Tab-separated table of C-alpha atoms and ligand atoms in Angstrom:
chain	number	residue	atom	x	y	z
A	1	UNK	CA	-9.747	4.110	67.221
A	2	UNK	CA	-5.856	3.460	67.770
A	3	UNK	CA	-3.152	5.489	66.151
A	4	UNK	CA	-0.257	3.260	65.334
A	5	UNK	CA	3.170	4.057	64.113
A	6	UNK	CA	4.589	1.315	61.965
A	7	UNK	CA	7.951	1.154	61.469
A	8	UNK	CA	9.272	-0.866	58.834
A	9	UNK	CA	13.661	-1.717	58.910
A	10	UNK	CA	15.682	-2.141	55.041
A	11	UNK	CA	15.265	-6.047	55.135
A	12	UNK	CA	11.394	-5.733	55.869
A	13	UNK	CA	11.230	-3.766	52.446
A	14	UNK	CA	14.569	-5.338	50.397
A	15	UNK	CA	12.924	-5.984	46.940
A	16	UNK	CA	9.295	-5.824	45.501
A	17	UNK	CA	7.937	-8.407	47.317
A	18	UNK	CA	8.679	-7.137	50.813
A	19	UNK	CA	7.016	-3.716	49.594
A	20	UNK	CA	4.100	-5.630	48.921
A	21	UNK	CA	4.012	-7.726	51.915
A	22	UNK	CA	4.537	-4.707	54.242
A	23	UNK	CA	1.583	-2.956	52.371
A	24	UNK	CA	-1.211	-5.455	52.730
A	25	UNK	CA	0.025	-5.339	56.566
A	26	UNK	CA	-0.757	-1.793	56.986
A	27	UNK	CA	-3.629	-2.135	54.787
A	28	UNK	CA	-4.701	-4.937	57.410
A	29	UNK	CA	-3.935	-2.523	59.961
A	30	UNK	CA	-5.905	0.409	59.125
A	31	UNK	CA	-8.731	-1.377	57.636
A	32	UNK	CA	-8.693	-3.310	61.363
A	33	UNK	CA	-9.867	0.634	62.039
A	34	UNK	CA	-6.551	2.068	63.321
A	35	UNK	CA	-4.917	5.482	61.980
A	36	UNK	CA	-1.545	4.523	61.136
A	37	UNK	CA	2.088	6.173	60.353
A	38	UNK	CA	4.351	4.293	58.437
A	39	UNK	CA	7.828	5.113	58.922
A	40	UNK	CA	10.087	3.437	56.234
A	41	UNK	CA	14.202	2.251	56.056
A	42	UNK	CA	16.151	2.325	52.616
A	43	UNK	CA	15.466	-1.088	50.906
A	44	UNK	CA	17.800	-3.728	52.342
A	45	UNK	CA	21.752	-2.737	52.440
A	46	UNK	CA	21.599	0.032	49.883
A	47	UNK	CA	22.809	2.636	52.771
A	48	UNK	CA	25.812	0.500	52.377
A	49	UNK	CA	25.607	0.783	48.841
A	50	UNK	CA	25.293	4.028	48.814
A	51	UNK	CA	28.603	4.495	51.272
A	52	UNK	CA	30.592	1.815	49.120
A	53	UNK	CA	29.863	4.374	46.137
A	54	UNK	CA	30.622	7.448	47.399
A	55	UNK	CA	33.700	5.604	48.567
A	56	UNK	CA	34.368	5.335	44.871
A	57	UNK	CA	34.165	8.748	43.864
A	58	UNK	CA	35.964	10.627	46.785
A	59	UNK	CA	37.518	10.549	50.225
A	60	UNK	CA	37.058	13.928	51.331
A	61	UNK	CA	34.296	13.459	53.764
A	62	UNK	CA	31.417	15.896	52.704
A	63	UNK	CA	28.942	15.814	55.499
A	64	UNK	CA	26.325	17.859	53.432
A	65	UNK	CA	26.197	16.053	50.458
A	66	UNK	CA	26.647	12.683	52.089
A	67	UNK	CA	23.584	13.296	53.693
A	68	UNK	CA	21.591	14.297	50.436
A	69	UNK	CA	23.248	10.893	48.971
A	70	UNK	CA	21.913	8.480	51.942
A	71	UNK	CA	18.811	10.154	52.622
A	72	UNK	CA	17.195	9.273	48.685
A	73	UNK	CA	17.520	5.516	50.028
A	74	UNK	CA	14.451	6.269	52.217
A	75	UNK	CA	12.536	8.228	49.922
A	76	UNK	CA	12.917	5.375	47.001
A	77	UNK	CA	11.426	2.881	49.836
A	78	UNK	CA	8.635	5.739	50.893
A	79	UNK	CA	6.973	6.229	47.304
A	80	UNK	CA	7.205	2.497	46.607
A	81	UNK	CA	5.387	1.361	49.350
A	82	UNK	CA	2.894	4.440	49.209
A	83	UNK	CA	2.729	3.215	45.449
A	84	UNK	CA	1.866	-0.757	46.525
A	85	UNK	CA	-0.547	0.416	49.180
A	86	UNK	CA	-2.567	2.931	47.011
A	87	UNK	CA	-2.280	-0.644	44.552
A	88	UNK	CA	-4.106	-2.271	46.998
A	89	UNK	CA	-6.869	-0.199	47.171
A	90	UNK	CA	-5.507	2.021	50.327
A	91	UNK	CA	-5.186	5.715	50.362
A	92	UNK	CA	-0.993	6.291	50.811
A	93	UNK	CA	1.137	9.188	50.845
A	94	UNK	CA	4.350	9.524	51.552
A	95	UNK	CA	6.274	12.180	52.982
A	96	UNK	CA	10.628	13.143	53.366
A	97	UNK	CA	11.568	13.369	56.802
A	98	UNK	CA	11.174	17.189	56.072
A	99	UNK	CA	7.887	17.742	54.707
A	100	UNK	CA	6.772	15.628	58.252
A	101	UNK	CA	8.264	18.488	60.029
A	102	UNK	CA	11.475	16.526	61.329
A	103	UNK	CA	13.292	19.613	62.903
A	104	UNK	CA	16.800	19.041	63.338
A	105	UNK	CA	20.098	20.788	64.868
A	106	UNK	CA	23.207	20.675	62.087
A	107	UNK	CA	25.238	17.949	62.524
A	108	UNK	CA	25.561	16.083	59.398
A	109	UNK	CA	25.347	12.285	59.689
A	110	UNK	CA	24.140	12.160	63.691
A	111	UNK	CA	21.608	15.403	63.631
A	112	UNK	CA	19.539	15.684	66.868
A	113	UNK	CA	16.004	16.298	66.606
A	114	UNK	CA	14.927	19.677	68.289
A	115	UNK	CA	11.644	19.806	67.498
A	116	UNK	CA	8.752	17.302	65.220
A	117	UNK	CA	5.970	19.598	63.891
A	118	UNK	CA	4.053	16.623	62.025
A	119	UNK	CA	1.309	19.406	60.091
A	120	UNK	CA	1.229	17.448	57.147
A	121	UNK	CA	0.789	13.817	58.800
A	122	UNK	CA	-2.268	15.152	60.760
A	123	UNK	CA	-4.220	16.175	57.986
A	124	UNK	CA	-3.083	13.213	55.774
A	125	UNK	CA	-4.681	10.878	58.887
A	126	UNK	CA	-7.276	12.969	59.603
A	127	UNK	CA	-8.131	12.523	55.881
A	128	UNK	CA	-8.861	9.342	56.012
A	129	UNK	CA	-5.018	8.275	54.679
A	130	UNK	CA	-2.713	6.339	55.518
A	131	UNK	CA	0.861	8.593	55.936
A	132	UNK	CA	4.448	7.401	55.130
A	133	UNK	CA	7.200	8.946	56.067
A	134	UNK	CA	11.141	8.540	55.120
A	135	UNK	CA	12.854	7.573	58.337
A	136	UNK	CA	16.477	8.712	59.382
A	137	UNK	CA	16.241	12.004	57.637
A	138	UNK	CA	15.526	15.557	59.071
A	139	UNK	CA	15.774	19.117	58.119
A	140	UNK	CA	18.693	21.241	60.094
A	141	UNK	CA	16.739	24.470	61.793
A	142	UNK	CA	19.974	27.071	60.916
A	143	UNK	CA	20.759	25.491	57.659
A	144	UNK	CA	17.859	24.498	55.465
A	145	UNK	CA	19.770	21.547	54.521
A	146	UNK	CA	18.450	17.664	54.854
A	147	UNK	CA	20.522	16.021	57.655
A	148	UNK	CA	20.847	12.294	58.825
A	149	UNK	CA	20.451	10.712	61.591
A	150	UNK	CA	23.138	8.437	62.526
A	151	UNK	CA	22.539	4.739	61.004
A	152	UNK	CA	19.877	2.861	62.128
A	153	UNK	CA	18.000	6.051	62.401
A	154	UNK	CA	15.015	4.874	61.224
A	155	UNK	CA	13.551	3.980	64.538
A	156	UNK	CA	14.439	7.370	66.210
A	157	UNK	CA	12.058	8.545	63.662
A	158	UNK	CA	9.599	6.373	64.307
A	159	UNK	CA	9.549	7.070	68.217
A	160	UNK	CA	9.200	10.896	67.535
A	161	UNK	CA	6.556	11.130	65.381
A	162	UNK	CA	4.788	8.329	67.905
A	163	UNK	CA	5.091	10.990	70.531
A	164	UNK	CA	4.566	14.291	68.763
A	165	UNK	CA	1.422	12.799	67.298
A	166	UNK	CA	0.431	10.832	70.916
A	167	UNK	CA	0.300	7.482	68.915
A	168	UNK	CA	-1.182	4.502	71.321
A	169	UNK	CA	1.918	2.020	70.456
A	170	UNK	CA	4.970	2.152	68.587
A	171	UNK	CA	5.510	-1.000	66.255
A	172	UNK	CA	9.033	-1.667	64.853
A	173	UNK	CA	9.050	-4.634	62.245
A	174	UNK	CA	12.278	-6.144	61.896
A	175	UNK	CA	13.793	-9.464	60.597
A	176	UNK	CA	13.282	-11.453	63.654
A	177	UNK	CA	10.309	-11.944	66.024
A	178	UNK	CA	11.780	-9.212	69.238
A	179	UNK	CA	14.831	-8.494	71.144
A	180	UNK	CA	16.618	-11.764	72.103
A	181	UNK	CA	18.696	-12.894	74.750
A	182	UNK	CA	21.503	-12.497	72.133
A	183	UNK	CA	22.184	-11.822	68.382
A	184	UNK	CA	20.331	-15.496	66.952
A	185	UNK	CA	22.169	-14.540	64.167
A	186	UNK	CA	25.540	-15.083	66.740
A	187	UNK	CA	24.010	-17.493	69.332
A	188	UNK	CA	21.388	-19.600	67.618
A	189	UNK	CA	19.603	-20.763	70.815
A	190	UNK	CA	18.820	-16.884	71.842
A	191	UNK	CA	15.578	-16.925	73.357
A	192	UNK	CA	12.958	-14.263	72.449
A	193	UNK	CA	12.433	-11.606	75.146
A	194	UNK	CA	8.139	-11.459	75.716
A	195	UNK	CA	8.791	-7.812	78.079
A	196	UNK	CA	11.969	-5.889	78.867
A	197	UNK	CA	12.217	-2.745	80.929
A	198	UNK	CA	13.280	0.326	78.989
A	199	UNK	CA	15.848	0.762	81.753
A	200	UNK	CA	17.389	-2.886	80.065
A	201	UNK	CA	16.480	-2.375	76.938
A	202	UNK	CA	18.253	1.013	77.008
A	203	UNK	CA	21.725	-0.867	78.488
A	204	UNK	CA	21.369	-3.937	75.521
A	205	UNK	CA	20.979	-1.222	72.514
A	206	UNK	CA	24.225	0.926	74.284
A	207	UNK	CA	26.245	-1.924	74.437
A	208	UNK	CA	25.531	-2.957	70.835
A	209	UNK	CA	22.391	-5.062	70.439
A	210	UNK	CA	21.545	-3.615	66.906
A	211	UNK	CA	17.886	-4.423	67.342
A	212	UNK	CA	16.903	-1.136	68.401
A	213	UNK	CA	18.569	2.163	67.243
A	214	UNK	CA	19.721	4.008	70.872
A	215	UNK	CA	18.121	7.088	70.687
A	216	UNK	CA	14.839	5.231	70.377
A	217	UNK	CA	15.021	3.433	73.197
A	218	UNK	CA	16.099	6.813	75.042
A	219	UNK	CA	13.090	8.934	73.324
A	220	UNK	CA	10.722	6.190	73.926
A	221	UNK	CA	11.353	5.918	77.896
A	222	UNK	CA	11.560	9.772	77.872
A	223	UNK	CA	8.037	10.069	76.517
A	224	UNK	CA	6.455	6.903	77.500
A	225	UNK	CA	6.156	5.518	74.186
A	226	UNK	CA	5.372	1.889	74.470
A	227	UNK	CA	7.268	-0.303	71.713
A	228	UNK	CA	6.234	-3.089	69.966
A	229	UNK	CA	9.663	-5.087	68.239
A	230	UNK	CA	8.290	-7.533	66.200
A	231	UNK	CA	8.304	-9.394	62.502
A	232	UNK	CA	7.273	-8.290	59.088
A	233	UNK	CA	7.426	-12.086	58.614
A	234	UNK	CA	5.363	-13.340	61.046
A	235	UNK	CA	2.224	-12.529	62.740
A	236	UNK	CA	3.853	-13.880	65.959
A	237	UNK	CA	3.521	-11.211	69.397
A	238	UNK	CA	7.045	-9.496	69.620
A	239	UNK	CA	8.911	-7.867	72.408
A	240	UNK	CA	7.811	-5.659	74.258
A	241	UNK	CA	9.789	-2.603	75.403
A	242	UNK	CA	7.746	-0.989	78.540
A	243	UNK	CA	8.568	2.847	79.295
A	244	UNK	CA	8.091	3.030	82.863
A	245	UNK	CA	8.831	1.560	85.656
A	246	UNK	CA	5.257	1.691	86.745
A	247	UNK	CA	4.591	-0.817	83.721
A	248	UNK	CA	6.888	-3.179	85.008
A	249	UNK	CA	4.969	-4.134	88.374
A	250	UNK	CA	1.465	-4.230	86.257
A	251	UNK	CA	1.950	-8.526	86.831
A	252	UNK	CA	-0.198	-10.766	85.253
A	253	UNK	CA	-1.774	-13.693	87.016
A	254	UNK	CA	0.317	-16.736	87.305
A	255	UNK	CA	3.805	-14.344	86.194
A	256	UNK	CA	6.871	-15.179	88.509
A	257	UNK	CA	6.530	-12.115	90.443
A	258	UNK	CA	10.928	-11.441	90.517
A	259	UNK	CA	11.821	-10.395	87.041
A	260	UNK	CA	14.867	-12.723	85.574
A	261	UNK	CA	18.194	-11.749	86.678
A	262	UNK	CA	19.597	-11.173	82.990
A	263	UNK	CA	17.573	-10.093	79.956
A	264	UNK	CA	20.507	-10.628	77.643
A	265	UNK	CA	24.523	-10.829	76.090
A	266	UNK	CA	24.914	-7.875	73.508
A	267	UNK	CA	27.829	-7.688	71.622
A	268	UNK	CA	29.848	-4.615	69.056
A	269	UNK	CA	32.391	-4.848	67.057
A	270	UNK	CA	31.586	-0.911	66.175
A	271	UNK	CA	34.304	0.226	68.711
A	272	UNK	CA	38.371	0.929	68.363
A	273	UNK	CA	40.399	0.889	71.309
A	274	UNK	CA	42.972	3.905	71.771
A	275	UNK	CA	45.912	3.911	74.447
A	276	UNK	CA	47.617	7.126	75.533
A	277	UNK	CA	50.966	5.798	76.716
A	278	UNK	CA	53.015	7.529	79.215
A	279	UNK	CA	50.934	10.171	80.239
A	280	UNK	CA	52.212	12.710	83.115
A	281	UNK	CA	50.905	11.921	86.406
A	282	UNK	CA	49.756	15.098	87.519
A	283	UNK	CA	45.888	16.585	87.841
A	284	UNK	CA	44.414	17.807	85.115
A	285	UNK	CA	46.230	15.476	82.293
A	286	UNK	CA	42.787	13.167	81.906
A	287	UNK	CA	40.858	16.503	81.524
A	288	UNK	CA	43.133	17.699	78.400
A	289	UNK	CA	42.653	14.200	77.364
A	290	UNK	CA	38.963	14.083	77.192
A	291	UNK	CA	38.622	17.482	76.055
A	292	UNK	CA	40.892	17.337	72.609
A	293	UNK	CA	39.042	13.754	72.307
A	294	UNK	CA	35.369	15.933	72.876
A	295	UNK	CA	36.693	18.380	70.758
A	296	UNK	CA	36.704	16.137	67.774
A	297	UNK	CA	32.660	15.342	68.994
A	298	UNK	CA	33.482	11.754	69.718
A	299	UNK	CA	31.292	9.798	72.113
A	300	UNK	CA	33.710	7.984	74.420
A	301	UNK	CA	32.726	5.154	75.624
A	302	UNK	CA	34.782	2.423	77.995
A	303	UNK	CA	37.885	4.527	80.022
A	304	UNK	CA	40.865	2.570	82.083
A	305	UNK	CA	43.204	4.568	83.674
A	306	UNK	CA	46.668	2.140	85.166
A	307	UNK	CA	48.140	2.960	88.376
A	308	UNK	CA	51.598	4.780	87.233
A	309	UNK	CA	54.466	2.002	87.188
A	310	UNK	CA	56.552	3.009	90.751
A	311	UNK	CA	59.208	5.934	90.496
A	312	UNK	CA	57.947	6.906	86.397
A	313	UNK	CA	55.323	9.757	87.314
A	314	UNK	CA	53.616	8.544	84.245
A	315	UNK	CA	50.582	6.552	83.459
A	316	UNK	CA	49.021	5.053	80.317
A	317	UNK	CA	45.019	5.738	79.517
A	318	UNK	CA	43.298	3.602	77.701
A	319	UNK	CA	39.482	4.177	76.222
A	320	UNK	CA	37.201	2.956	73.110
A	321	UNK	CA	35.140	5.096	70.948
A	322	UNK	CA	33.188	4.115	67.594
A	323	UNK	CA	36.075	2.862	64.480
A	324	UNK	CA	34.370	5.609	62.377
A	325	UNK	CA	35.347	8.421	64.948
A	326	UNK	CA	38.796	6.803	65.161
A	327	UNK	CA	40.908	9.032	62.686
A	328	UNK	CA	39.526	12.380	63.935
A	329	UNK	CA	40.584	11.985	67.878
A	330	UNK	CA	44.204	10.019	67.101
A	331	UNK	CA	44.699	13.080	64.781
A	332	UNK	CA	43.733	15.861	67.027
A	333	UNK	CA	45.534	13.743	69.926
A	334	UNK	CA	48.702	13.789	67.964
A	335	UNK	CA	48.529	17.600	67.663
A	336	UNK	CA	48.673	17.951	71.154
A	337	UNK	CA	51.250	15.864	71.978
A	338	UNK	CA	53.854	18.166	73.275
A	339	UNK	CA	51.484	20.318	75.444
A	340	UNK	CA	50.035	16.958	76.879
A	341	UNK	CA	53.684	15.851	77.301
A	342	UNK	CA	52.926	11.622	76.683
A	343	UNK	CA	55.089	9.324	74.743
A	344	UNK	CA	52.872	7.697	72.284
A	345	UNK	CA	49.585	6.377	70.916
A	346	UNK	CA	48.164	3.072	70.405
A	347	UNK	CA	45.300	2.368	68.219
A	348	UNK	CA	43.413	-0.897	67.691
A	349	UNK	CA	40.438	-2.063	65.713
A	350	UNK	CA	40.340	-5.454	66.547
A	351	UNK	CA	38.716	-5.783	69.350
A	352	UNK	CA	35.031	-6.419	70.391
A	353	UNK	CA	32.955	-5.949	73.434
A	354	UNK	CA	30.398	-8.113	75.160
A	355	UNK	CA	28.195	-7.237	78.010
A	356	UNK	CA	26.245	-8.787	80.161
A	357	UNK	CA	22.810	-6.785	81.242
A	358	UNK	CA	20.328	-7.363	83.838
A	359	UNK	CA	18.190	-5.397	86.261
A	360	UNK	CA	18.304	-8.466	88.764
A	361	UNK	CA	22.320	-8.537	88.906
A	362	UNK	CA	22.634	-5.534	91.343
A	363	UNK	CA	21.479	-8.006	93.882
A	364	UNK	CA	22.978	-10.745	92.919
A	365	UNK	CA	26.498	-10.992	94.107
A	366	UNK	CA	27.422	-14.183	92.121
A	367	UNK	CA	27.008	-12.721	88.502
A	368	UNK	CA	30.579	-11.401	88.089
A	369	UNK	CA	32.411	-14.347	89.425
A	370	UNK	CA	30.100	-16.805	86.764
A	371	UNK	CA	30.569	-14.491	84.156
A	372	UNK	CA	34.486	-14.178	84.775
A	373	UNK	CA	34.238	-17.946	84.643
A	374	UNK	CA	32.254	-18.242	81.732
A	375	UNK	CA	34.972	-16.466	79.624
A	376	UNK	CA	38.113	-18.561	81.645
A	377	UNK	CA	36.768	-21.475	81.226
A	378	UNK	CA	36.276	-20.458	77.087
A	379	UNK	CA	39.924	-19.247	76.795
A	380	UNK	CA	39.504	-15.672	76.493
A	381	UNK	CA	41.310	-13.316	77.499
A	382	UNK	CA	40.004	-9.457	78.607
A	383	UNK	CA	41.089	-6.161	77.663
A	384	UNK	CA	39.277	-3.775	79.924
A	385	UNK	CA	36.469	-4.079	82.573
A	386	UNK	CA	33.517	-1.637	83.108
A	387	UNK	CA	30.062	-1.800	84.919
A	388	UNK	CA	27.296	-0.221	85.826
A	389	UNK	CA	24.223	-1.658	88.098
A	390	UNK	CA	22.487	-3.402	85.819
A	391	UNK	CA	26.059	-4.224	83.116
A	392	UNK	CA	29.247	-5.841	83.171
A	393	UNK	CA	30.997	-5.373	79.971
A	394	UNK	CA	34.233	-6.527	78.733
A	395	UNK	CA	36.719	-6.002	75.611
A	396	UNK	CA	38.262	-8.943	73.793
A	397	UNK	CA	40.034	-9.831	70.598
A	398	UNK	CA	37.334	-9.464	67.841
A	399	UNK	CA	38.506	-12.868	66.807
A	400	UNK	CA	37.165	-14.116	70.108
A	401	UNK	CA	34.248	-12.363	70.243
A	402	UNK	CA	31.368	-14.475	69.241
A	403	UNK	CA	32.980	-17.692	71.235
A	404	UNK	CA	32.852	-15.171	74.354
A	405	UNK	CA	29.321	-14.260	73.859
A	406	UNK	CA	28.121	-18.203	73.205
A	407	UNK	CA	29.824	-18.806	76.387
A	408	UNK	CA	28.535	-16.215	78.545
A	409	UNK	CA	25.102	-16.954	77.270
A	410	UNK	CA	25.365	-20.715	78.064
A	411	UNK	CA	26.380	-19.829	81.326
A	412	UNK	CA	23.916	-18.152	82.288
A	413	UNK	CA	21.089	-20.255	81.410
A	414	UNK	CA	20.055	-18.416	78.402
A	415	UNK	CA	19.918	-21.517	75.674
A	416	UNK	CA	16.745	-22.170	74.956
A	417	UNK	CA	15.369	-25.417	73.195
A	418	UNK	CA	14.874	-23.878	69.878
A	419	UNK	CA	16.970	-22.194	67.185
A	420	UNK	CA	15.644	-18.677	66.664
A	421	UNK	CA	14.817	-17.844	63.309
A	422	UNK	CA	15.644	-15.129	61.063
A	423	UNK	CA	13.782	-14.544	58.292
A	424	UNK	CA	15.682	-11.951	56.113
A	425	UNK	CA	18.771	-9.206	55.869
A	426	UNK	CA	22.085	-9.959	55.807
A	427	UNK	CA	22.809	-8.451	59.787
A	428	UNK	CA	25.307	-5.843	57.565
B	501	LIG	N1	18.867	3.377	56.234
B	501	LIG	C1	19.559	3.842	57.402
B	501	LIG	C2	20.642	2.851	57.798
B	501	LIG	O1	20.841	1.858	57.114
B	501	LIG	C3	18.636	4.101	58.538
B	501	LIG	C4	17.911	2.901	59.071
B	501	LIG	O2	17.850	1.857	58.440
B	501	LIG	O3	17.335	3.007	60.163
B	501	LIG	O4	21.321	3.063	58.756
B	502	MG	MG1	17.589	-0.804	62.229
């Protein structure tokens, strides 16, 4: 007997009939004589919803009660499909993020799970029942209070409880058939990806690939969960994301034994891009820098520092950091202006970045200089640089950022024969 985690995202369980559909599949799946977790989003966009309406009512930004707000969108999708399943003939309960002993420290709206103590799932499974449980949502240690997860959440949930209760696989259904070589819903000749190292995997989600929620991808390699990305849609075999290296050499007869050089092109438009202009030359400036920026817990992502134009002893630093963090670090910048001594601050949301990931490109000296190419020859023009072994990402204009990525996929060889399909959601 298997235990399986399922994990099913918003447009997997948008209206009535994708409640049903997702029930007879887990139905399927325990009466195929699995155990199985069910780890549910909020029906279709109504996170969004729910954001757009509390937009309505205030913009004082009250982490606590945003959190109660966002997290009923997953309980709404739990009972229903509990409700469908136990229609079916199955045994289903469902469970808040809480009640599945989802431990969390207090940081509203991107809590960090400290600890899963999943009591209540165990006995529900070793009943006999099939267990579902709200994704996203947690319970803060210190506080008492429900927390959130950061969006996309869901799957971070998913990966936990797979490893807290030693599940065998970790399935997350989504509203295409695996990870892709791109966004189909950008480049419509993405291939689907049939293995990816976590290691990749891990580079495609941190450089924007929505597919896969981050800390998933980080949880999953740190306990060995194996993942399963596949379709609610479709019975078709999805993607699968392999958690150590070990897995990766485990080659199949007749597989070409060298891995391909890129997996994929993953693209965000999530980021802002922030220049400190005129910033002392003198040790110690980028430390103040960072630190007011830390200060205001933002995750910083790209950083370019200039050479200081000859004879001015100053320098301008520029870096990106999520839109939704934006406000918070210009602000506290600002206030420390005069002890950091620069001249001004730049902000800009229009811009998008597209990388380029592959385990094969550290030894593969030609990948820049195509990929530098690719976006020449496509008129677009780059912002900032930054890579790592297996990355090479780049900032454009937003406007320019899906021409960039079609490009840089093409070049690469990526196109394959068919269009990709996607069978629901709205990719908001
Ligand atoms: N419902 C949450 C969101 O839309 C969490 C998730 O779907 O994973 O971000
Ligand atoms: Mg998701």
């Amino acid at each position: 007997m298997s235990l399986i985690v399922q994990k099913f995202g918003g447009s997997s369980v948008a209206d009535a009939e994708g409640i049903k559909r997702v029930a007879k599949r887990v139905v399927d799946t325990h009466a195929a004589g699995n155990e199985v977790v069910v780890v549910v989003s909020a029906m279709g966009d109504s996170t969004d919803e729910l954001l757009d309406l509390a937009g309505q009512i205030t913009t004082l930004g009250n982490a606590r009660e945003m959190d109660m707000l966002l997290s009923a969108g997953e309980r709404i999708s739990m009972a229903l499909l509990a409700m469908a399943i136990n229609e079916l003939g199955g045994s289903a309960q469902s469970f808040t993020g809480s009640q599945a002993g989802m431990i969390t420290d207090a940081f509203h709206g991107k809590a960090r799970i400290i600890d899963v103590s999943p009591h209540r799932i165990k006995t529900a499974i070793e009943r006999g029942d099939i267990a579902i449980v709200a994704g996203f949502q947690g319970v803060s240690q210190d506080s008492h209070d429900i927390t959130t997860l950061g969006r996309g959440g869901s799957d971070t949930t998913a990966v936990a409880l797979a490893a807290a209760l030693d599940a065998d696989v970790c399935e997350i259904y989504t509203d295409v058939d695996g990870v892709y070589t791109a966004d189909p819903r950008v480049v419509s000749s993405a291939q689907k990806i049939e293995k990816i190292s976590s290691e990749e995997m891990l580079e495609l989600a941190a450089s924007g690939a929505k597919i896969l929620h981050l800390r998933c991808v980080e949880y999953a390699r740190r306990f060995g969960v194996p993942l399963h990305v596949r379709s609610s849609f479709s019975a078709h075999e999805g993607t699968w994301v392999l958690p150590s290296p070990d897995d990766k050499i485990k080659i199949q007869e007749g597989e070409p034994l060298e891995q391909p050089i890129i997996s994929g092109v993953a693209h965000d438009r999530s980021e802002a891009k922030v220049t400190v202009v005129g910033v002392p030359d003198i040790p110690g400036k980028a430390a103040e820098i960072f630190g007011i920026v830390a200060g205001a817990n933002t995750n910083i992502d790209m950083i370019v520092q200039n050479v200081s134009t000859k004879g001015s002893g100053r320098t301008d630093i520029s870096f990106t950091l999520p839109i939704i963090d934006g406000k918070e670090a210009i602000d506290a910048l600002n206030a420390a202006q005069a002890v950091v001594g620069f001249d001004t601050i730049q902000y800009n949301e229009q811009i998008g970045k597209l990388s380029l990931i592959g385990a094969g490109m550290r030894s593969n000296p030609g990948v820049s200089h195509r990929f530098f190419e690719a976006l020449h020859n496509a008129g677009v023009n780059i912002d900032m640089i930054s890579t790592s072994e297996i990355r090479i990402s780049v900032v454009t204009s937003a406007k320019l950022l899906d021409t960039a990525v079609r490009a840089v996929h093409a070049a690469f060889g990526l196109d394959g024969e068919d269009a990709a399909t996607v069978y629901g959601g709205t990719g908001r």
